mmCIF file of C-alpha atoms in Angstrom:
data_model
loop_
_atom_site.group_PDB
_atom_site.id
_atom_site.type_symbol
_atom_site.label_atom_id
_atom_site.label_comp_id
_atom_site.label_asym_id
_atom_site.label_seq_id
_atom_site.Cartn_x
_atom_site.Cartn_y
_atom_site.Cartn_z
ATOM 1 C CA UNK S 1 -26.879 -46.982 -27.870
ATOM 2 C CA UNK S 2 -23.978 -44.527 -27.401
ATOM 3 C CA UNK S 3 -24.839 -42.478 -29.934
ATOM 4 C CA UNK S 4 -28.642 -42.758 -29.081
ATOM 5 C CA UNK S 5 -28.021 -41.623 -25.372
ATOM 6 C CA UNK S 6 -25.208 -38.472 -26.292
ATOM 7 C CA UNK S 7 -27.124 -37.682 -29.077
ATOM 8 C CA UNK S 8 -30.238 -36.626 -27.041
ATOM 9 C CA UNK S 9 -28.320 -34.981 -24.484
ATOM 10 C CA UNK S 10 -28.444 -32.137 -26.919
ATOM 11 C CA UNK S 11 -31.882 -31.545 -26.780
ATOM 12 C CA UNK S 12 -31.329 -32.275 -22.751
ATOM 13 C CA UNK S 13 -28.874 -29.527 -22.741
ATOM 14 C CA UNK S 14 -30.806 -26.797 -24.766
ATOM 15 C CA UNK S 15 -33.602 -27.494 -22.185
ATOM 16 C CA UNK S 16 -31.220 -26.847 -19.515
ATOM 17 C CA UNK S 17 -29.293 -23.937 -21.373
ATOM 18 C CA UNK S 18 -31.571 -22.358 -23.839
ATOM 19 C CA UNK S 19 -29.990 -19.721 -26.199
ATOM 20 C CA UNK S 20 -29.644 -15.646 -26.559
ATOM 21 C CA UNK S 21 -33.402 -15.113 -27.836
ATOM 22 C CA UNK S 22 -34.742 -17.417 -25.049
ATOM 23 C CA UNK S 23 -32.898 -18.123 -22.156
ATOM 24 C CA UNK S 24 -33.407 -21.237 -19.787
ATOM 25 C CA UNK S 25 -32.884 -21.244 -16.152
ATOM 26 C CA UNK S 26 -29.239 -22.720 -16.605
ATOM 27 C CA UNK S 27 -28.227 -20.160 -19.224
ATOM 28 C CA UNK S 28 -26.331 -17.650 -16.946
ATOM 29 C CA UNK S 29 -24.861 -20.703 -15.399
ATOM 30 C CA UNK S 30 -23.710 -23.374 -18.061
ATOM 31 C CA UNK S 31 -20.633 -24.353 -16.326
ATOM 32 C CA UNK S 32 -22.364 -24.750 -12.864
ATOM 33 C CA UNK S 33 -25.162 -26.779 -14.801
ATOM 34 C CA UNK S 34 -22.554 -29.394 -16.430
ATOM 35 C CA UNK S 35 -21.010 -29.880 -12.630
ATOM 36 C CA UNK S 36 -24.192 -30.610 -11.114
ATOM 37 C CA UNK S 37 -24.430 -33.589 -13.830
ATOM 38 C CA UNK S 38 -21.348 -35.073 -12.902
ATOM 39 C CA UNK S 39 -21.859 -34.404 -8.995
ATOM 40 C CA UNK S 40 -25.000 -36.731 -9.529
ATOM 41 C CA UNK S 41 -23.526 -39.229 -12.124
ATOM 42 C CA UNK S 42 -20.457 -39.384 -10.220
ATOM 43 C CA UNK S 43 -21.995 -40.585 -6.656
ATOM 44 C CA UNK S 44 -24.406 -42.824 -9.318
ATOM 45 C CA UNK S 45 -21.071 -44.662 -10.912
ATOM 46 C CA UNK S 46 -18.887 -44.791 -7.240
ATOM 47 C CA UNK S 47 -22.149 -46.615 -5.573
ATOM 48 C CA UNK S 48 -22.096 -48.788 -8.422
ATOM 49 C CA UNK S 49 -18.462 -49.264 -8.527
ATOM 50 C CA UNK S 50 -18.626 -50.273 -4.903
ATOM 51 C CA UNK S 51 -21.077 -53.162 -6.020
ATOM 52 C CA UNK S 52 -19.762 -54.635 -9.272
ATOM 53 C CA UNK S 53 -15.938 -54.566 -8.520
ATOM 54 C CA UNK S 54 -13.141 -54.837 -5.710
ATOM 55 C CA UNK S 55 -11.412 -51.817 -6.000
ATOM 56 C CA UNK S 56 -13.174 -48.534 -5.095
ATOM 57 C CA UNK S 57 -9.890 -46.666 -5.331
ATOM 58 C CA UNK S 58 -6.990 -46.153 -8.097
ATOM 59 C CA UNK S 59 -3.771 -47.366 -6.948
ATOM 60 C CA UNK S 60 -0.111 -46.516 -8.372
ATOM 61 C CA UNK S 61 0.944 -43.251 -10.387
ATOM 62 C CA UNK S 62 -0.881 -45.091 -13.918
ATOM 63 C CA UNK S 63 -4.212 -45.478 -12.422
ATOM 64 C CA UNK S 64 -4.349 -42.512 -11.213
ATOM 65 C CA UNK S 65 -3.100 -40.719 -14.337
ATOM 66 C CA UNK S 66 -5.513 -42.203 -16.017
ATOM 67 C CA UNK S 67 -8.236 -40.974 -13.772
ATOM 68 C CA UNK S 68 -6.475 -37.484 -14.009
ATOM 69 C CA UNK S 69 -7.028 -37.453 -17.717
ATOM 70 C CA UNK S 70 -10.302 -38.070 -17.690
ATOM 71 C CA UNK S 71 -11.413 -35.749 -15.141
ATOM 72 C CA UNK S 72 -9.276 -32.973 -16.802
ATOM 73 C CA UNK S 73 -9.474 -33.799 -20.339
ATOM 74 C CA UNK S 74 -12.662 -35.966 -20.945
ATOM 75 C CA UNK S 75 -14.792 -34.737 -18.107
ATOM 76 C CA UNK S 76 -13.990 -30.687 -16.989
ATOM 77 C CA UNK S 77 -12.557 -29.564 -20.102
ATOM 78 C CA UNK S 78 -15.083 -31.072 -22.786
ATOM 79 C CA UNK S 79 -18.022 -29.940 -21.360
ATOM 80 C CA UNK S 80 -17.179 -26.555 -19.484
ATOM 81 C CA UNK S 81 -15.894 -25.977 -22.834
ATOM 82 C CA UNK S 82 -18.643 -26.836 -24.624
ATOM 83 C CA UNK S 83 -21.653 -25.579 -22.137
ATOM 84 C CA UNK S 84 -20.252 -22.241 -22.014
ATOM 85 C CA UNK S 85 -19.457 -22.002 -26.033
ATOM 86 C CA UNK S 86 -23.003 -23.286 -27.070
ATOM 87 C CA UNK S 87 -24.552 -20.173 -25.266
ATOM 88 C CA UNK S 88 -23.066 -17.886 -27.711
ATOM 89 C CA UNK S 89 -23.184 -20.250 -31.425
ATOM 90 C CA UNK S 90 -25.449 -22.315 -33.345
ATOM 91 C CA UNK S 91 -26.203 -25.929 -32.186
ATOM 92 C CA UNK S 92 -25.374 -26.049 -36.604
ATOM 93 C CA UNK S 93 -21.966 -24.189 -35.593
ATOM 94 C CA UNK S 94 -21.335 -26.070 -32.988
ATOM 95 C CA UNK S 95 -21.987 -29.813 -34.135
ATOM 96 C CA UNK S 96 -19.674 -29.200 -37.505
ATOM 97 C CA UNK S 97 -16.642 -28.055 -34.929
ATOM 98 C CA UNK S 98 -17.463 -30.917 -32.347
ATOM 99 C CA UNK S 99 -17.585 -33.682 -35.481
ATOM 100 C CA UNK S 100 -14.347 -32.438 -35.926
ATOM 101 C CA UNK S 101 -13.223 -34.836 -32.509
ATOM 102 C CA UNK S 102 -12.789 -37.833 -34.920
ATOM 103 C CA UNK S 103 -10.073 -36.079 -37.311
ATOM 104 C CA UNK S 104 -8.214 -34.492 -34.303
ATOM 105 C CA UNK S 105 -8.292 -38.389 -32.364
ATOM 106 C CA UNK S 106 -6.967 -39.562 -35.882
ATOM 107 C CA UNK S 107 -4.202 -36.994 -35.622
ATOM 108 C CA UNK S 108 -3.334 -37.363 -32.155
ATOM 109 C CA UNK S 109 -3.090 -41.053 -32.273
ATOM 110 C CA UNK S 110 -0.949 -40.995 -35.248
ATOM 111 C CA UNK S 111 2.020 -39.540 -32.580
ATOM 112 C CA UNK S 112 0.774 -41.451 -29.642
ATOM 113 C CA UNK S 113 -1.031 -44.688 -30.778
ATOM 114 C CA UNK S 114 0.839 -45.854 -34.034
ATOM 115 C CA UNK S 115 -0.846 -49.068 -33.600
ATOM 116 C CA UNK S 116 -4.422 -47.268 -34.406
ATOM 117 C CA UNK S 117 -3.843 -46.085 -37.551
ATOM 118 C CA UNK S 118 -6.392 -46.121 -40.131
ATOM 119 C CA UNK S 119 -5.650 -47.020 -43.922
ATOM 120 C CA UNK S 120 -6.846 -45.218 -46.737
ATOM 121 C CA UNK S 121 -10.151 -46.456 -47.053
ATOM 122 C CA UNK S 122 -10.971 -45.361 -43.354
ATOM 123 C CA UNK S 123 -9.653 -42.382 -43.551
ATOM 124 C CA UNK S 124 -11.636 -41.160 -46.767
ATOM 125 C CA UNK S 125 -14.862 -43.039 -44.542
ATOM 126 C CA UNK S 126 -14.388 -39.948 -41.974
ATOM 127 C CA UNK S 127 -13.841 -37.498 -44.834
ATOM 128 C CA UNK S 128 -17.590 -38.696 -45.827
ATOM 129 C CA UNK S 129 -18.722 -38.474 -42.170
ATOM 130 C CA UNK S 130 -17.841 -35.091 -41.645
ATOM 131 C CA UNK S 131 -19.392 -33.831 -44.847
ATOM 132 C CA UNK S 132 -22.591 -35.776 -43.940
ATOM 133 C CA UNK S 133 -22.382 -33.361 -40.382
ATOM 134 C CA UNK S 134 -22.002 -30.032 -42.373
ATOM 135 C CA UNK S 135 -24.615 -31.296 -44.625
ATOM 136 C CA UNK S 136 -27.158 -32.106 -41.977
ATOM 137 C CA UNK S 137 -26.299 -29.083 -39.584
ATOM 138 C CA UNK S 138 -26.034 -26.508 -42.403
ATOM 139 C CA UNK S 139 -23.861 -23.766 -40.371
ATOM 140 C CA UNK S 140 -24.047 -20.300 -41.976
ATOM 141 C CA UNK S 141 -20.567 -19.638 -42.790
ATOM 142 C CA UNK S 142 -20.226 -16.261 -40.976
ATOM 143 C CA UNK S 143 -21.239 -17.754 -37.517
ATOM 144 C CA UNK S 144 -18.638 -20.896 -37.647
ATOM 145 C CA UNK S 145 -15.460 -19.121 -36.956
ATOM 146 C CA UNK S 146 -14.063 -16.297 -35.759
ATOM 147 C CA UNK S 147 -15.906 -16.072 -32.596
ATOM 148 C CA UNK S 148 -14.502 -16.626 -29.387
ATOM 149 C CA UNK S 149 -17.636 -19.063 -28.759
ATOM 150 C CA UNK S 150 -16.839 -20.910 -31.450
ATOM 151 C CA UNK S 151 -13.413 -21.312 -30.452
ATOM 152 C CA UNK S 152 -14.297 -22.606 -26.834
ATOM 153 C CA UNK S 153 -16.350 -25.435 -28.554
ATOM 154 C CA UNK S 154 -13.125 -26.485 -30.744
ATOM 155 C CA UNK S 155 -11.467 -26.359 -27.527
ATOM 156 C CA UNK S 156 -13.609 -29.123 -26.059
ATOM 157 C CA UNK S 157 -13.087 -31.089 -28.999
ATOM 158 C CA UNK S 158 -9.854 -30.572 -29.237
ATOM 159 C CA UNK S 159 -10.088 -31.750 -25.165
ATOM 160 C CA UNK S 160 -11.803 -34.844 -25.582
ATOM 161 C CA UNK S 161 -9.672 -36.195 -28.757
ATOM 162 C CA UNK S 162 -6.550 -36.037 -26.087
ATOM 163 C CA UNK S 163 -8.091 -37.562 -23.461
ATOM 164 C CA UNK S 164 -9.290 -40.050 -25.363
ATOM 165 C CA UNK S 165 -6.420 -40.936 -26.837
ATOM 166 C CA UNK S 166 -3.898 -40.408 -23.691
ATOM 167 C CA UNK S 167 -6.230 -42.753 -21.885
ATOM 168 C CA UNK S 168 -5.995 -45.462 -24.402
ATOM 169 C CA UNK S 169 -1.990 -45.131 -24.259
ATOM 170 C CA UNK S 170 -1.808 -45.424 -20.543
ATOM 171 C CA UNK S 171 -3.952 -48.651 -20.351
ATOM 172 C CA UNK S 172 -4.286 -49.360 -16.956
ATOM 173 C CA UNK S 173 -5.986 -52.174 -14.951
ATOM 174 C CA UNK S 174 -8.521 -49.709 -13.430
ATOM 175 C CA UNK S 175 -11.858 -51.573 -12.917
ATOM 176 C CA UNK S 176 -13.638 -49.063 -16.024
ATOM 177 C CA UNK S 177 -16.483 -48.517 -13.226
ATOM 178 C CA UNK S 178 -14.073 -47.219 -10.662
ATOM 179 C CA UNK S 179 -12.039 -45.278 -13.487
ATOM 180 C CA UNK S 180 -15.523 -43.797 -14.621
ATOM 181 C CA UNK S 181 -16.456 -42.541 -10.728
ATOM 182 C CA UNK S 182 -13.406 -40.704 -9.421
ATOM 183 C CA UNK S 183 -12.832 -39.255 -13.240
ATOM 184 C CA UNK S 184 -16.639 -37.932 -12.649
ATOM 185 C CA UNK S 185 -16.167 -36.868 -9.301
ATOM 186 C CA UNK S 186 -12.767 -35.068 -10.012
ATOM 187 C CA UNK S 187 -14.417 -33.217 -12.830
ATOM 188 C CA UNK S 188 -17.007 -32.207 -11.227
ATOM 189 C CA UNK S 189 -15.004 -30.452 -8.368
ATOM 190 C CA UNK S 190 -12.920 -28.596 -11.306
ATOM 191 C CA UNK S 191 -16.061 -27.397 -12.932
ATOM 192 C CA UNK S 192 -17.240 -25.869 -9.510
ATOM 193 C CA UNK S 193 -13.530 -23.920 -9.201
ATOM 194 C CA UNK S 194 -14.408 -23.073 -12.352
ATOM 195 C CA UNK S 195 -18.085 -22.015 -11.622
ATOM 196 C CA UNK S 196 -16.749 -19.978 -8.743
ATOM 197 C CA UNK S 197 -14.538 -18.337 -10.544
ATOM 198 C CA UNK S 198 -16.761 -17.016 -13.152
ATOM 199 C CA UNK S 199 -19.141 -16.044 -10.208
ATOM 200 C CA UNK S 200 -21.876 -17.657 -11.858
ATOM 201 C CA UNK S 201 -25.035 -18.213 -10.240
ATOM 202 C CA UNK S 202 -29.019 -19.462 -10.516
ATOM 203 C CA UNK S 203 -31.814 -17.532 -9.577
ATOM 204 C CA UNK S 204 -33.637 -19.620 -7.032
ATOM 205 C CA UNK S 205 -35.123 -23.088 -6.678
ATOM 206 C CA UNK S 206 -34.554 -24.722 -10.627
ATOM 207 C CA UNK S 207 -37.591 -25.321 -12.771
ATOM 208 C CA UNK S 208 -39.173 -28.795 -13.732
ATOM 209 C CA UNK S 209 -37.975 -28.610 -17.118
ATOM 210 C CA UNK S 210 -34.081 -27.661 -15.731
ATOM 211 C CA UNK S 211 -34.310 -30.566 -12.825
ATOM 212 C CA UNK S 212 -35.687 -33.220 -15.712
ATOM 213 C CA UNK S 213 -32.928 -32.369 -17.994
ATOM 214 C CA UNK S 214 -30.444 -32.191 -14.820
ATOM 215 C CA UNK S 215 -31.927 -35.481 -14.505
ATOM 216 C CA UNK S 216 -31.667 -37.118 -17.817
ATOM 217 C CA UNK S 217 -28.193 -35.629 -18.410
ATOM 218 C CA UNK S 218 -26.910 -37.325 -15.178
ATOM 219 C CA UNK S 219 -28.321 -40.926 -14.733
ATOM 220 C CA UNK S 220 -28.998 -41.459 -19.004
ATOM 221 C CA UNK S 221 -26.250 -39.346 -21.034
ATOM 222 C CA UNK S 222 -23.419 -39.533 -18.328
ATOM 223 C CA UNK S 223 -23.804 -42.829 -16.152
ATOM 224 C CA UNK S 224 -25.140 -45.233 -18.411
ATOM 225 C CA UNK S 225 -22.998 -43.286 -21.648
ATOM 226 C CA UNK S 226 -19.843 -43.210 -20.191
ATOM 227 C CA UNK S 227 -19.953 -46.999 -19.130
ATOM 228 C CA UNK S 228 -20.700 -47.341 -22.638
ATOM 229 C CA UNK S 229 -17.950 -44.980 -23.731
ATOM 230 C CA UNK S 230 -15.227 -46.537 -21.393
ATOM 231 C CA UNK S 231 -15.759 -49.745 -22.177
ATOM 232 C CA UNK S 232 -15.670 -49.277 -26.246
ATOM 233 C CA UNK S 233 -12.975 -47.288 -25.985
ATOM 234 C CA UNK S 234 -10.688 -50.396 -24.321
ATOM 235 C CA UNK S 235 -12.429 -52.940 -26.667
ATOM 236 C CA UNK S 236 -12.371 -50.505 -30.048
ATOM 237 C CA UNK S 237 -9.919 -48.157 -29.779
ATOM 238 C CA UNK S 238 -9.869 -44.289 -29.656
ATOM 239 C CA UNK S 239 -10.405 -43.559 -33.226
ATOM 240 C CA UNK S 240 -13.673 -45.775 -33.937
ATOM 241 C CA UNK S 241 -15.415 -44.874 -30.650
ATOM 242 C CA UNK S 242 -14.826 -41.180 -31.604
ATOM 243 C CA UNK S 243 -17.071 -41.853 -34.439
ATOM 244 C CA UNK S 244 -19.731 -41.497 -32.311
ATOM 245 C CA UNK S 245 -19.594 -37.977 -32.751
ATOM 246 C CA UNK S 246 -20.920 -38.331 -36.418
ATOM 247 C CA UNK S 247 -23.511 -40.655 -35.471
ATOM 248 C CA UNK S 248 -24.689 -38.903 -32.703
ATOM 249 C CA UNK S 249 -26.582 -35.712 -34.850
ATOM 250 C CA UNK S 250 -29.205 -38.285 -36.152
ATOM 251 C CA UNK S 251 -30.255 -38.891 -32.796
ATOM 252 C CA UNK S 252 -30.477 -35.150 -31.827
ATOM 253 C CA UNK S 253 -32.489 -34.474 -34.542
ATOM 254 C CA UNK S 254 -34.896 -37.230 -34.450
ATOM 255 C CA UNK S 255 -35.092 -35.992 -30.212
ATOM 256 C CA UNK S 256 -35.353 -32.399 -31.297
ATOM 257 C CA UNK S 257 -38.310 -32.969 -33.593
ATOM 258 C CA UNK S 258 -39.710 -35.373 -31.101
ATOM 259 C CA UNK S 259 -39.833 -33.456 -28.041
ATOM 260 C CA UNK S 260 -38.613 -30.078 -28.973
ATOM 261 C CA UNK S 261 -40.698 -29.710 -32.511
ATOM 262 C CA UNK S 262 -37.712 -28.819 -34.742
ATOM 263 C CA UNK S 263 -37.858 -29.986 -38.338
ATOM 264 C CA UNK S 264 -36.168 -32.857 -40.066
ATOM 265 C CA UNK S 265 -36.033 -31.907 -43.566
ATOM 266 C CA UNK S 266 -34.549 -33.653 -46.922
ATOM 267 C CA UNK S 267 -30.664 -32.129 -46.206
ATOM 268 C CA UNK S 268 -30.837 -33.662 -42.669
ATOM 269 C CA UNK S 269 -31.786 -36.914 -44.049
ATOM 270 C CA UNK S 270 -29.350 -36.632 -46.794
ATOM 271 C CA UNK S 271 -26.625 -36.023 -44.354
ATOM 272 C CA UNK S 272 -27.387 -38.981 -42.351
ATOM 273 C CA UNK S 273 -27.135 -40.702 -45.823
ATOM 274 C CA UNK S 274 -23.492 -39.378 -46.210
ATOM 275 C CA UNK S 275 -22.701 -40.545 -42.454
ATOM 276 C CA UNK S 276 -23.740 -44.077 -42.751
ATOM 277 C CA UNK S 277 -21.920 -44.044 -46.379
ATOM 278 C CA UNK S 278 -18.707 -43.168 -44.235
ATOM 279 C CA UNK S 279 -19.168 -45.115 -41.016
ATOM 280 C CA UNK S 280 -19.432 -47.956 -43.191
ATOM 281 C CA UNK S 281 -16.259 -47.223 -44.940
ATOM 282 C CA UNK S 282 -14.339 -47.363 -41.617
ATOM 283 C CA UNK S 283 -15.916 -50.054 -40.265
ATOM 284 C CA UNK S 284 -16.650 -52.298 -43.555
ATOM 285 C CA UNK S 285 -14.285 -55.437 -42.015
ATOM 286 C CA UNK S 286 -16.341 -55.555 -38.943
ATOM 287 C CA UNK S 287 -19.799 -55.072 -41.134
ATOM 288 C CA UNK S 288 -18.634 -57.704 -43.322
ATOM 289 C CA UNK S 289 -17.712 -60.382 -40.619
ATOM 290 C CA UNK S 290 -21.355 -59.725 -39.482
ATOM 291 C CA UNK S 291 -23.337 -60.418 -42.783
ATOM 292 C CA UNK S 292 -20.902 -63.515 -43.511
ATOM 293 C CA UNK S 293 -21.759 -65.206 -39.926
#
């Protein structure tokens, strides 16, 4: 479901963003446009905190660290990052650097979570997954690097492998609901600094297409896939929830051809192919418990 509700937040997103040849009515404004997603998720996840736990508010220097890594790391940095960096690269480009998030969380846990370290097997299983991505995405090799676009969307992977991970090694008792709201919230009111800063703005009231991908973004991808995110991330791990990010493609093709009319061809079904070949390699004990039940 994770990967099913991030992966069609690309399609969300282009609707939202557009590209060079055909700009949307967010394009001149992709930092502005990710902050208005987490104004509206964040008010969605603190009303719902306020129902389904008892503590609307962090409490101690932990809890709130952890809250301060998310909105820094997971929240402001991944996607101003990424919003502004996709306006100037391929969505090919960009999902070969992004699949990169599971290698760096590998990496960074290694130092900071040496009880989350995969053996052998798993790591050649997210070898496999990121070969499926730069089979299915098919970057041309003179648009994946060497662009400062390109760099910025490294950066947000780079950003949310270190949150990730530095949330998982603080561990605190923050109701994940309440975590999820004031990390939202906090974001959001760096991304508007940030907006500000770049003086970006919108011309006039937004389209129907913009407000329903505003929309979808908000409530479906951020809400309801954060929850999910949080919560696998305390029950998983940061490594195998990361692998979302190789699982997540199939979905954005399968939404793009859906809704936006982009092709799925034989190399995008043979990289799913090589995905599920590697996701299965990491997670082959859990697979196994589940077909011996």
């Amino acid at each position: 479901m994770l990967a099913a509700v991030w992966g069609s937040a690309f399609m969300a997103i282009k609707a939202g963003l557009g590209d060079p040849t055909n700009p949307a009515y967010f394009f001149d404004a992709p930092v502005l446009f990710a902050a208005l997603r987490f104004d509206v998720a964040g008010l969605l996840m603190f009303g719902y905190a306020l129902r389904a736990t008892d503590r609307w508010r962090p409490k101690g220097r932990a809890e709130w660290a952890t809250v301060g890594v998310g909105a820094v790391f997971i929240i402001a940095g991944y996607h101003a990052l990424l919003f502004v960096g996709e306006r100037g690269t391929t969505s090919a480009a960009a999902a070969v650097i992004v699949s990169l998030s599971p290698v760096m969380t590998t990496v960074f846990a290694r130092a900071l979570l040496p009880d989350e370290r995969l053996t052998a097997v798993g790591l050649v299983g997210i070898a496999l997954g990121f070969v499926g991505v730069v089979v299915l995405s098919r970057p041309d090799p003179t648009n994946l690097v060497g662009s400062r676009f390109e760099a910025l969307v490294f950066g947000a992977a780079l950003c949310f492998a270190l949150g990730s991970v530095l949330t998982r090694r603080i561990d605190a008792d923050l109701p994940i609901e309440t975590m999820e709201a004031w990390s939202m919230l906090g974001g959001a009111a760096l991304m508007h600094g940030f907006s500000i800063g770049l003086e970006e703005a919108v011309p006039g009231v937004p389209t129907a297409e913009a407000t329903a991908a505003l929309a979808y973004l908000a409530v479906v991808s951020s809400a309801l896939g954060f929850l999910i995110y949080f919560t696998l991330l305390e029950r998983l791990g940061a490594i195998e929830i990361n692998l979302v990010s190789y699982v997540a493609p199939a979905f954005a093709a399968v939404t793009g051809f859906l809704f936006l009319g982009e092709l799925i061809d034989a190399p995008t079904v043979g990289g799913f192919a090589i995905i599920l070949v590697g996701f299965s390699l990491v997670k082959r004990r859990s697979i196994r418990a589940e077909l011996w039940r």
